[in-house]
Amino acid sequence: MNIMVTTKQEARVTAHQLLEQYTDTHCFFWSSPQYTLLAEGSALQLPEVEQEDLPSLSRRAAALLQQARQDGQEQPVLVGAIPFDPELSPARLVIPQQVQWASPRTAGEWSGPAQSILSSYELREVPSADIYKQGVEEALVHLRQGDLKKVVLSRSLELTSSTKIPVAALLHNLAVPNTHGYTFAVHIPLSHEQHSDSSSAAGETPVWIGASPELLIRKQGLRFTANPLAGSAARSADLQEDRRRAEALLVSAKDLHEHAVVIEAVAAALRPYCSQLEVPKQPSLVQTETMWHLSTEISGRLDDPSVTSLELAAALHPTPAICGTPTDMASDLIRQVEPFDRGLFTGMVGWCNAEGDGEWAVTIRCAEVRGSTLRLYAGAGVVEASTAEAELAETSAKLRTMLRAMRIDEPAAQPAGRDQA
């Protein structure tokens, strides 16, 4: 088997060049402020199992990396994505046949006009706005009657185009404005997809593509960083109003409380692995093209060098910002209310090498592309003080990232808040 891996130290291409090389025949594209990689083929694939759980998945992934080393790969890397609920959807993880690395992207490296995406299309809400608001009202009943403190409910837009969705052009449009985030494309077939009729829409392997603002975990040696985001406000085209929204978010008692819940949960999950943990006392602001987010960068030092980035990511997932709290109660309600399996939405996407180093981002601001169809996702955190209309507006604001990349008119959205899903 011909396997080619370019190490980060050997990289001679730029991040922009890897972006330009991408086609939807590649199994994986990843770009962050630290690393850009482009992968092709499948030397080894993590087998699907029933009733998967995250700890066992991370152990199986580590074993697969060791197997790749035994098979002759000097520096194997595992790439792909893990779903929101591994019991409902399988992970898409492979060790590629070919991997190219590029140096970190530089300011202004990705530029140029947006590429054309669609000539004609139809949009359908799943669920409809009214049904989504009914789901929020149902969640509010649970919040007021029980121990549930918060639940994140999502909705989607299903787009059908008259032509095949140009994934490479969409990836370019997502990457250019996402200068500080995590741009990705995951095109990894499952075993049953490999044997299905590729000419049919149902049998075509989907490409999950997105521009996430949130780092779940980054590990290098004994050091790690997590950057949870919780507490949000929609951007405004008016500079003065945009500044007002940002300043209001920084002092919003409700948003600061929601942020603190997430930070406490992330710190508690990481603390057992640490000899040192650094948690800033106050959040800062992170901006994307469409949203403001409250952000806290948590860093630390591991006790055990054998702990992998995927093991840490598994310990964190799902955070209260994309599921709710308590986790079990929120997950149960999500299954009852949402009319679809989230799949990779609000899961994690990234890479891990045989030393355990790697990066994983939360799979938000994303879409599933399948031939000429595309499904976009967005979620909003529902708490006791929520209103159905406000949560609907929040999801509309978050859908703007993908809609802008596709050059589609944006749905009406009011200033929205709290969670980043």
Short mmCIF file of C-alpha atoms in Angstrom, two decimals:
data_model
loop_
_atom_site.label_atom_id
_atom_site.label_comp_id
_atom_site.label_asym_id
_atom_site.label_seq_id
_atom_site.Cartn_x
_atom_site.Cartn_y
_atom_site.Cartn_z
CA MET A 1 0.00 0.00 0.00
CA ASN A 2 1.43 3.38 -1.04
CA ILE A 3 1.30 5.73 1.95
CA MET A 4 2.66 9.27 1.84
CA VAL A 5 2.74 11.50 4.88
CA THR A 6 4.24 14.97 4.90
CA THR A 7 5.17 15.96 8.45
CA LYS A 8 4.54 19.43 9.84
CA GLN A 9 8.29 19.99 9.96
CA GLU A 10 8.66 19.05 6.28
CA ALA A 11 5.74 21.15 5.07
CA ARG A 12 6.59 23.42 2.14
CA VAL A 13 3.12 24.34 0.91
CA THR A 14 0.98 27.12 2.33
CA ALA A 15 -2.43 26.85 3.93
CA HIS A 16 -3.89 28.68 0.93
CA GLN A 17 -2.36 26.15 -1.47
CA LEU A 18 -3.93 23.24 0.41
CA LEU A 19 -7.29 25.02 0.35
CA GLU A 20 -6.95 25.47 -3.42
CA GLN A 21 -6.02 21.78 -3.85
CA TYR A 22 -9.13 20.55 -2.04
CA THR A 23 -11.78 18.64 -3.98
CA ASP A 24 -14.56 16.51 -2.56
CA THR A 25 -12.51 13.42 -3.43
CA HIS A 26 -10.32 14.25 -0.42
CA CYS A 27 -11.43 12.61 2.81
CA PHE A 28 -10.53 15.51 5.11
CA PHE A 29 -9.58 19.18 5.18
CA TRP A 30 -8.72 21.05 8.36
CA SER A 31 -7.49 24.55 9.03
CA SER A 32 -6.89 26.23 12.37
CA PRO A 33 -4.67 29.10 13.53
CA GLN A 34 -1.98 26.46 14.24
CA TYR A 35 -2.31 23.76 11.57
CA THR A 36 -3.66 23.11 8.10
CA LEU A 37 -3.87 19.61 6.69
CA LEU A 38 -5.31 17.92 3.63
CA ALA A 39 -5.84 14.16 3.63
CA GLU A 40 -6.76 11.63 0.97
CA GLY A 41 -7.66 7.96 0.95
CA SER A 42 -8.09 5.46 3.77
CA ALA A 43 -5.21 3.26 4.94
CA LEU A 44 -7.20 2.15 8.00
CA GLN A 45 -10.74 2.94 9.10
CA LEU A 46 -12.23 2.71 12.56
CA PRO A 47 -14.88 -0.03 12.32
CA GLU A 48 -18.46 0.77 13.20
CA VAL A 49 -19.81 -0.81 16.38
CA GLU A 50 -23.25 -0.80 17.97
CA GLN A 51 -23.89 1.16 21.16
CA GLU A 52 -20.61 3.08 20.95
CA ASP A 53 -19.48 5.19 23.91
CA LEU A 54 -16.82 7.87 23.83
CA PRO A 55 -14.27 6.26 26.22
CA SER A 56 -14.24 3.02 24.21
CA LEU A 57 -14.09 4.97 20.95
CA SER A 58 -10.98 6.88 22.07
CA ARG A 59 -9.32 3.61 23.11
CA ARG A 60 -10.11 1.99 19.77
CA ALA A 61 -8.79 5.05 17.94
CA ALA A 62 -5.50 4.88 19.89
CA ALA A 63 -5.20 1.17 19.03
CA LEU A 64 -5.77 1.95 15.35
CA LEU A 65 -2.93 4.50 15.40
CA GLN A 66 -0.61 1.92 16.95
CA GLN A 67 -1.65 -0.58 14.29
CA ALA A 68 -0.74 1.98 11.61
CA ARG A 69 2.72 2.30 13.13
CA GLN A 70 3.12 -1.47 13.09
CA ASP A 71 2.07 -1.43 9.43
CA GLY A 72 4.93 0.94 8.60
CA GLN A 73 3.56 4.46 8.98
CA GLU A 74 6.16 6.48 10.88
CA GLN A 75 3.85 9.36 11.77
CA PRO A 76 0.23 8.23 11.37
CA VAL A 77 -2.60 10.65 12.00
CA LEU A 78 -6.27 9.90 12.64
CA VAL A 79 -8.72 12.38 11.09
CA GLY A 80 -12.48 12.81 10.99
CA ALA A 81 -15.50 13.55 13.12
CA ILE A 82 -17.50 12.09 16.01
CA PRO A 83 -21.28 12.58 16.29
CA PHE A 84 -23.26 14.34 18.98
CA ASP A 85 -24.65 10.98 20.14
CA PRO A 86 -22.40 7.98 19.33
CA GLU A 87 -25.22 5.63 20.31
CA LEU A 88 -27.31 6.93 17.40
CA SER A 89 -24.71 7.74 14.72
CA PRO A 90 -21.31 6.20 13.93
CA ALA A 91 -18.05 8.10 14.00
CA ARG A 92 -16.28 8.86 10.72
CA LEU A 93 -12.59 8.33 11.53
CA VAL A 94 -9.77 7.14 9.26
CA ILE A 95 -6.01 7.02 9.02
CA PRO A 96 -5.47 8.46 5.52
CA GLN A 97 -3.17 7.13 2.84
CA GLN A 98 -1.86 10.60 2.08
CA VAL A 99 -1.53 13.61 4.38
CA GLN A 100 -0.16 17.03 3.53
CA TRP A 101 0.55 19.62 6.22
CA ALA A 102 0.97 23.35 5.78
CA SER A 103 2.34 26.06 8.00
CA PRO A 104 -0.21 28.11 9.95
CA ARG A 105 -2.18 30.48 7.81
CA THR A 106 -1.12 34.10 7.91
CA ALA A 107 -3.18 37.28 8.06
CA GLY A 108 -4.62 38.06 4.65
CA GLU A 109 -3.45 34.76 3.13
CA TRP A 110 -7.00 33.70 2.31
CA SER A 111 -8.67 36.41 0.32
CA GLY A 112 -10.51 37.05 -2.89
CA PRO A 113 -14.13 37.35 -3.95
CA ALA A 114 -16.70 34.80 -2.86
CA GLN A 115 -17.15 31.97 -5.34
CA SER A 116 -20.49 31.30 -6.99
CA ILE A 117 -22.44 28.46 -5.36
CA LEU A 118 -26.00 28.01 -6.69
CA SER A 119 -28.15 29.09 -9.60
CA SER A 120 -31.51 27.92 -8.25
CA TYR A 121 -32.68 26.10 -5.13
CA GLU A 122 -35.55 25.36 -2.78
CA LEU A 123 -35.45 25.78 1.02
CA ARG A 124 -37.48 23.83 3.56
CA GLU A 125 -37.46 24.26 7.36
CA VAL A 126 -37.06 21.05 9.39
CA PRO A 127 -38.91 21.46 11.68
CA SER A 128 -41.03 24.43 10.65
CA ALA A 129 -40.71 27.60 12.70
CA ASP A 130 -44.02 26.90 14.44
CA ILE A 131 -43.07 23.32 15.32
CA TYR A 132 -39.69 24.48 16.61
CA LYS A 133 -41.39 27.02 18.88
CA GLN A 134 -43.71 24.26 20.13
CA GLY A 135 -40.61 22.24 21.04
CA VAL A 136 -39.24 25.20 22.99
CA GLU A 137 -42.55 25.52 24.83
CA GLU A 138 -42.41 21.82 25.70
CA ALA A 139 -38.88 22.28 27.03
CA LEU A 140 -40.03 25.23 29.15
CA VAL A 141 -42.62 23.01 30.83
CA HIS A 142 -39.85 20.59 31.84
CA LEU A 143 -37.62 23.43 32.99
CA ARG A 144 -40.31 24.86 35.25
CA GLN A 145 -41.42 21.53 36.71
CA GLY A 146 -38.25 19.51 37.19
CA ASP A 147 -34.51 19.48 37.79
CA LEU A 148 -33.61 20.33 34.20
CA LYS A 149 -31.65 23.61 34.12
CA LYS A 150 -31.03 24.04 30.40
CA VAL A 151 -31.47 22.22 27.10
CA VAL A 152 -30.15 23.11 23.65
CA LEU A 153 -32.72 22.55 20.90
CA SER A 154 -31.78 22.71 17.24
CA ARG A 155 -33.47 23.06 13.90
CA SER A 156 -32.33 22.81 10.30
CA LEU A 157 -32.83 24.17 6.81
CA GLU A 158 -32.94 21.63 3.99
CA LEU A 159 -31.80 22.99 0.64
CA THR A 160 -32.36 21.25 -2.69
CA SER A 161 -30.42 22.60 -5.64
CA SER A 162 -31.00 22.13 -9.36
CA THR A 163 -27.31 21.19 -9.64
CA LYS A 164 -24.71 19.45 -7.50
CA ILE A 165 -23.50 21.56 -4.55
CA PRO A 166 -19.93 22.79 -5.33
CA VAL A 167 -18.26 21.76 -2.07
CA ALA A 168 -14.83 23.23 -2.86
CA ALA A 169 -16.33 26.67 -3.59
CA LEU A 170 -18.40 26.50 -0.40
CA LEU A 171 -15.29 25.58 1.61
CA HIS A 172 -13.44 28.56 0.13
CA ASN A 173 -16.28 30.92 1.07
CA LEU A 174 -16.31 29.59 4.63
CA ALA A 175 -12.54 29.74 5.07
CA VAL A 176 -11.89 33.30 3.93
CA PRO A 177 -13.73 35.12 6.77
CA ASN A 178 -12.97 32.44 9.40
CA THR A 179 -9.51 33.80 10.20
CA HIS A 180 -9.41 32.74 13.86
CA GLY A 181 -11.61 29.65 13.76
CA TYR A 182 -11.66 26.07 12.53
CA THR A 183 -12.66 25.36 8.93
CA PHE A 184 -13.27 21.73 8.00
CA ALA A 185 -14.60 19.27 5.44
CA VAL A 186 -15.15 15.60 6.29
CA HIS A 187 -15.82 13.14 3.43
CA ILE A 188 -15.41 9.69 4.96
CA PRO A 189 -17.71 6.86 3.87
CA LEU A 190 -19.11 4.35 6.32
CA SER A 191 -18.81 0.66 5.48
CA HIS A 192 -22.44 0.37 4.33
CA GLU A 193 -22.02 3.46 2.13
CA GLN A 194 -19.00 1.94 0.40
CA HIS A 195 -21.18 -0.89 -0.90
CA SER A 196 -24.27 1.14 -1.80
CA ASP A 197 -25.27 2.59 -5.14
CA SER A 198 -23.18 5.76 -5.37
CA SER A 199 -25.39 7.09 -8.14
CA SER A 200 -28.32 7.46 -5.76
CA ALA A 201 -28.71 10.36 -3.37
CA ALA A 202 -29.32 7.99 -0.47
CA GLY A 203 -26.13 6.08 -1.14
CA GLU A 204 -23.86 9.06 -1.74
CA THR A 205 -21.35 9.73 1.02
CA PRO A 206 -22.11 13.10 2.60
CA VAL A 207 -19.54 15.84 3.06
CA TRP A 208 -19.80 17.59 6.42
CA ILE A 209 -18.48 21.10 6.01
CA GLY A 210 -18.30 24.05 8.37
CA ALA A 211 -16.51 26.96 10.01
CA SER A 212 -16.61 26.43 13.76
CA PRO A 213 -15.57 29.24 16.12
CA GLU A 214 -14.98 26.88 19.06
CA LEU A 215 -11.94 24.82 20.04
CA LEU A 216 -12.94 21.84 22.17
CA ILE A 217 -9.35 20.80 22.96
CA ARG A 218 -5.83 21.16 21.63
CA LYS A 219 -2.99 19.03 23.06
CA GLN A 220 0.72 19.26 22.37
CA GLY A 221 2.98 17.21 24.63
CA LEU A 222 1.86 17.74 28.20
CA ARG A 223 0.18 21.08 27.48
CA PHE A 224 -3.45 21.51 26.46
CA THR A 225 -5.89 24.31 25.72
CA ALA A 226 -9.68 24.40 25.65
CA ASN A 227 -11.68 27.42 24.52
CA PRO A 228 -15.36 27.07 25.46
CA LEU A 229 -17.82 29.60 24.05
CA ALA A 230 -21.18 30.25 25.67
CA GLY A 231 -23.20 33.45 25.59
CA SER A 232 -23.83 34.95 22.16
CA ALA A 233 -25.18 37.98 20.36
CA ALA A 234 -25.84 38.50 16.67
CA ARG A 235 -23.58 40.97 14.87
CA SER A 236 -24.95 44.17 13.34
CA ALA A 237 -23.94 45.84 10.09
CA ASP A 238 -24.13 49.17 11.93
CA LEU A 239 -20.77 49.66 13.67
CA GLN A 240 -22.18 51.60 16.61
CA GLU A 241 -24.94 49.04 17.20
CA ASP A 242 -22.47 46.18 16.79
CA ARG A 243 -20.23 47.70 19.48
CA ARG A 244 -23.23 48.20 21.75
CA ARG A 245 -24.23 44.54 21.42
CA ALA A 246 -20.69 43.40 22.24
CA GLU A 247 -20.46 45.63 25.30
CA ALA A 248 -23.90 44.51 26.48
CA LEU A 249 -22.91 40.86 26.15
CA LEU A 250 -19.88 41.39 28.41
CA VAL A 251 -22.08 42.65 31.26
CA SER A 252 -25.21 40.56 30.70
CA ALA A 253 -25.96 38.77 33.98
CA LYS A 254 -27.87 36.01 32.19
CA ASP A 255 -25.15 35.38 29.61
CA LEU A 256 -22.36 35.52 32.20
CA HIS A 257 -24.22 32.95 34.30
CA GLU A 258 -24.69 30.68 31.28
CA HIS A 259 -21.01 31.05 30.45
CA ALA A 260 -19.97 30.23 34.01
CA VAL A 261 -22.00 26.99 33.93
CA VAL A 262 -20.08 25.83 30.85
CA ILE A 263 -16.68 26.88 32.20
CA GLU A 264 -17.29 25.06 35.48
CA ALA A 265 -18.27 21.89 33.62
CA VAL A 266 -15.22 22.03 31.32
CA ALA A 267 -12.83 22.69 34.21
CA ALA A 268 -14.37 19.85 36.25
CA ALA A 269 -13.95 17.42 33.34
CA LEU A 270 -10.30 18.38 32.78
CA ARG A 271 -9.18 18.63 36.41
CA PRO A 272 -8.67 14.87 36.97
CA TYR A 273 -6.08 14.81 34.17
CA CYS A 274 -4.08 17.82 35.36
CA SER A 275 -1.12 18.74 37.45
CA GLN A 276 -1.92 22.36 36.61
CA LEU A 277 -5.11 24.07 35.40
CA GLU A 278 -5.45 27.76 34.54
CA VAL A 279 -8.98 29.23 34.34
CA PRO A 280 -9.33 33.01 33.79
CA LYS A 281 -11.76 34.68 36.17
CA GLN A 282 -13.57 36.72 33.50
CA PRO A 283 -14.50 35.87 29.89
CA SER A 284 -13.43 37.84 26.85
CA LEU A 285 -15.12 38.34 23.48
CA VAL A 286 -14.65 36.33 20.29
CA GLN A 287 -16.16 37.59 17.05
CA THR A 288 -17.10 35.78 13.87
CA GLU A 289 -18.58 37.27 10.72
CA THR A 290 -22.08 36.84 12.14
CA MET A 291 -21.87 36.46 15.95
CA TRP A 292 -20.27 37.71 19.17
CA HIS A 293 -19.42 35.02 21.75
CA LEU A 294 -18.26 35.06 25.36
CA SER A 295 -14.99 33.12 25.44
CA THR A 296 -12.68 31.67 28.11
CA GLU A 297 -9.37 30.04 27.20
CA ILE A 298 -8.58 27.28 29.71
CA SER A 299 -5.08 25.80 29.68
CA GLY A 300 -3.15 23.32 31.73
CA ARG A 301 -0.53 20.63 32.07
CA LEU A 302 -1.26 16.90 32.07
CA ASP A 303 -0.12 14.44 34.71
CA ASP A 304 0.15 11.56 32.23
CA PRO A 305 1.81 12.05 28.81
CA SER A 306 -0.06 9.03 27.40
CA VAL A 307 -3.42 10.85 27.61
CA THR A 308 -4.48 11.72 24.06
CA SER A 309 -6.28 14.72 22.66
CA LEU A 310 -9.18 12.45 21.72
CA GLU A 311 -9.39 11.09 25.27
CA LEU A 312 -9.62 14.65 26.59
CA ALA A 313 -12.23 15.55 23.96
CA ALA A 314 -14.27 12.49 24.96
CA ALA A 315 -14.15 13.59 28.60
CA LEU A 316 -15.53 17.01 27.66
CA HIS A 317 -18.26 15.98 25.23
CA PRO A 318 -21.04 17.04 25.29
CA THR A 319 -20.59 20.34 27.08
CA PRO A 320 -23.65 22.17 28.49
CA ALA A 321 -23.33 24.68 25.64
CA ILE A 322 -24.41 22.19 22.97
CA CYS A 323 -26.53 19.79 25.03
CA GLY A 324 -27.72 21.22 28.36
CA THR A 325 -27.56 20.38 32.03
CA PRO A 326 -27.94 17.91 33.64
CA THR A 327 -26.58 16.12 30.56
CA ASP A 328 -28.70 12.96 30.76
CA MET A 329 -31.96 14.85 31.20
CA ALA A 330 -31.12 17.29 28.40
CA SER A 331 -30.11 14.45 26.04
CA ASP A 332 -33.36 12.62 26.69
CA LEU A 333 -35.42 15.72 25.92
CA ILE A 334 -33.44 16.41 22.75
CA ARG A 335 -34.27 12.90 21.52
CA GLN A 336 -37.95 13.47 22.28
CA VAL A 337 -38.31 16.93 20.76
CA GLU A 338 -35.95 17.16 17.79
CA PRO A 339 -37.36 15.50 14.64
CA PHE A 340 -33.97 14.32 13.38
CA ASP A 341 -30.73 12.67 14.44
CA ARG A 342 -28.14 15.45 14.69
CA GLY A 343 -25.44 13.25 13.21
CA LEU A 344 -22.13 15.13 13.33
CA PHE A 345 -23.77 18.45 14.22
CA THR A 346 -22.69 19.45 17.77
CA GLY A 347 -20.21 16.58 17.75
CA MET A 348 -16.48 17.07 17.35
CA VAL A 349 -14.16 17.28 14.35
CA GLY A 350 -10.37 17.20 14.17
CA TRP A 351 -7.29 15.02 14.25
CA CYS A 352 -5.00 13.09 16.59
CA ASN A 353 -1.56 11.55 15.99
CA ALA A 354 0.14 8.51 17.53
CA GLU A 355 1.74 10.67 20.25
CA GLY A 356 -1.74 11.80 21.28
CA ASP A 357 -1.29 15.38 20.08
CA GLY A 358 -4.13 16.92 18.12
CA GLU A 359 -6.96 19.44 17.81
CA TRP A 360 -10.72 18.96 18.08
CA ALA A 361 -13.36 21.62 17.44
CA VAL A 362 -17.07 21.54 18.20
CA THR A 363 -18.96 20.75 14.98
CA ILE A 364 -21.15 23.85 14.71
CA ARG A 365 -21.81 26.41 11.94
CA CYS A 366 -21.93 23.42 9.64
CA ALA A 367 -23.93 21.61 6.98
CA GLU A 368 -24.27 18.12 5.55
CA VAL A 369 -23.87 18.10 1.76
CA ARG A 370 -25.17 15.12 -0.20
CA GLY A 371 -25.03 15.64 -3.95
CA SER A 372 -27.56 18.36 -4.78
CA THR A 373 -29.01 18.53 -1.26
CA LEU A 374 -27.68 20.31 1.78
CA ARG A 375 -28.88 20.51 5.38
CA LEU A 376 -27.79 23.38 7.63
CA TYR A 377 -28.07 23.20 11.43
CA ALA A 378 -28.30 25.66 14.32
CA GLY A 379 -29.29 25.36 17.97
CA ALA A 380 -30.26 27.60 20.88
CA GLY A 381 -30.08 27.12 24.63
CA VAL A 382 -33.44 27.08 26.37
CA VAL A 383 -33.58 28.13 30.03
CA GLU A 384 -36.51 28.97 32.28
CA ALA A 385 -36.46 32.65 31.26
CA SER A 386 -36.44 31.84 27.53
CA THR A 387 -39.18 32.62 25.03
CA ALA A 388 -39.91 30.55 21.95
CA GLU A 389 -39.69 33.58 19.66
CA ALA A 390 -36.26 34.59 20.98
CA GLU A 391 -34.85 31.08 20.57
CA LEU A 392 -36.13 30.90 16.99
CA ALA A 393 -34.40 34.24 16.28
CA GLU A 394 -31.19 32.91 17.79
CA THR A 395 -31.11 29.91 15.47
CA SER A 396 -31.79 32.20 12.51
CA ALA A 397 -28.80 34.35 13.45
CA LYS A 398 -26.53 31.32 13.67
CA LEU A 399 -27.64 29.94 10.31
CA ARG A 400 -26.25 33.10 8.71
CA THR A 401 -22.69 31.68 8.62
CA MET A 402 -23.59 28.96 6.12
CA LEU A 403 -26.19 31.04 4.29
CA ARG A 404 -23.68 33.83 3.69
CA ALA A 405 -21.13 31.31 2.40
CA MET A 406 -23.75 30.13 -0.09
CA ARG A 407 -24.75 33.71 -0.98
CA ILE A 408 -28.34 33.07 0.06
CA ASP A 409 -30.54 35.81 1.46
CA GLU A 410 -30.47 35.67 5.24
CA PRO A 411 -33.57 34.90 7.28
CA ALA A 412 -34.74 37.66 9.58
CA ALA A 413 -32.91 37.51 12.91
CA GLN A 414 -32.94 39.60 16.03
CA PRO A 415 -30.07 39.94 18.53
CA ALA A 416 -29.69 36.47 19.98
CA GLY A 417 -27.82 35.01 22.86
CA ARG A 418 -26.35 32.50 25.18
CA ASP A 419 -25.20 29.33 23.46
CA GLN A 420 -23.02 28.66 20.48
CA ALA A 421 -24.73 25.68 18.89
#
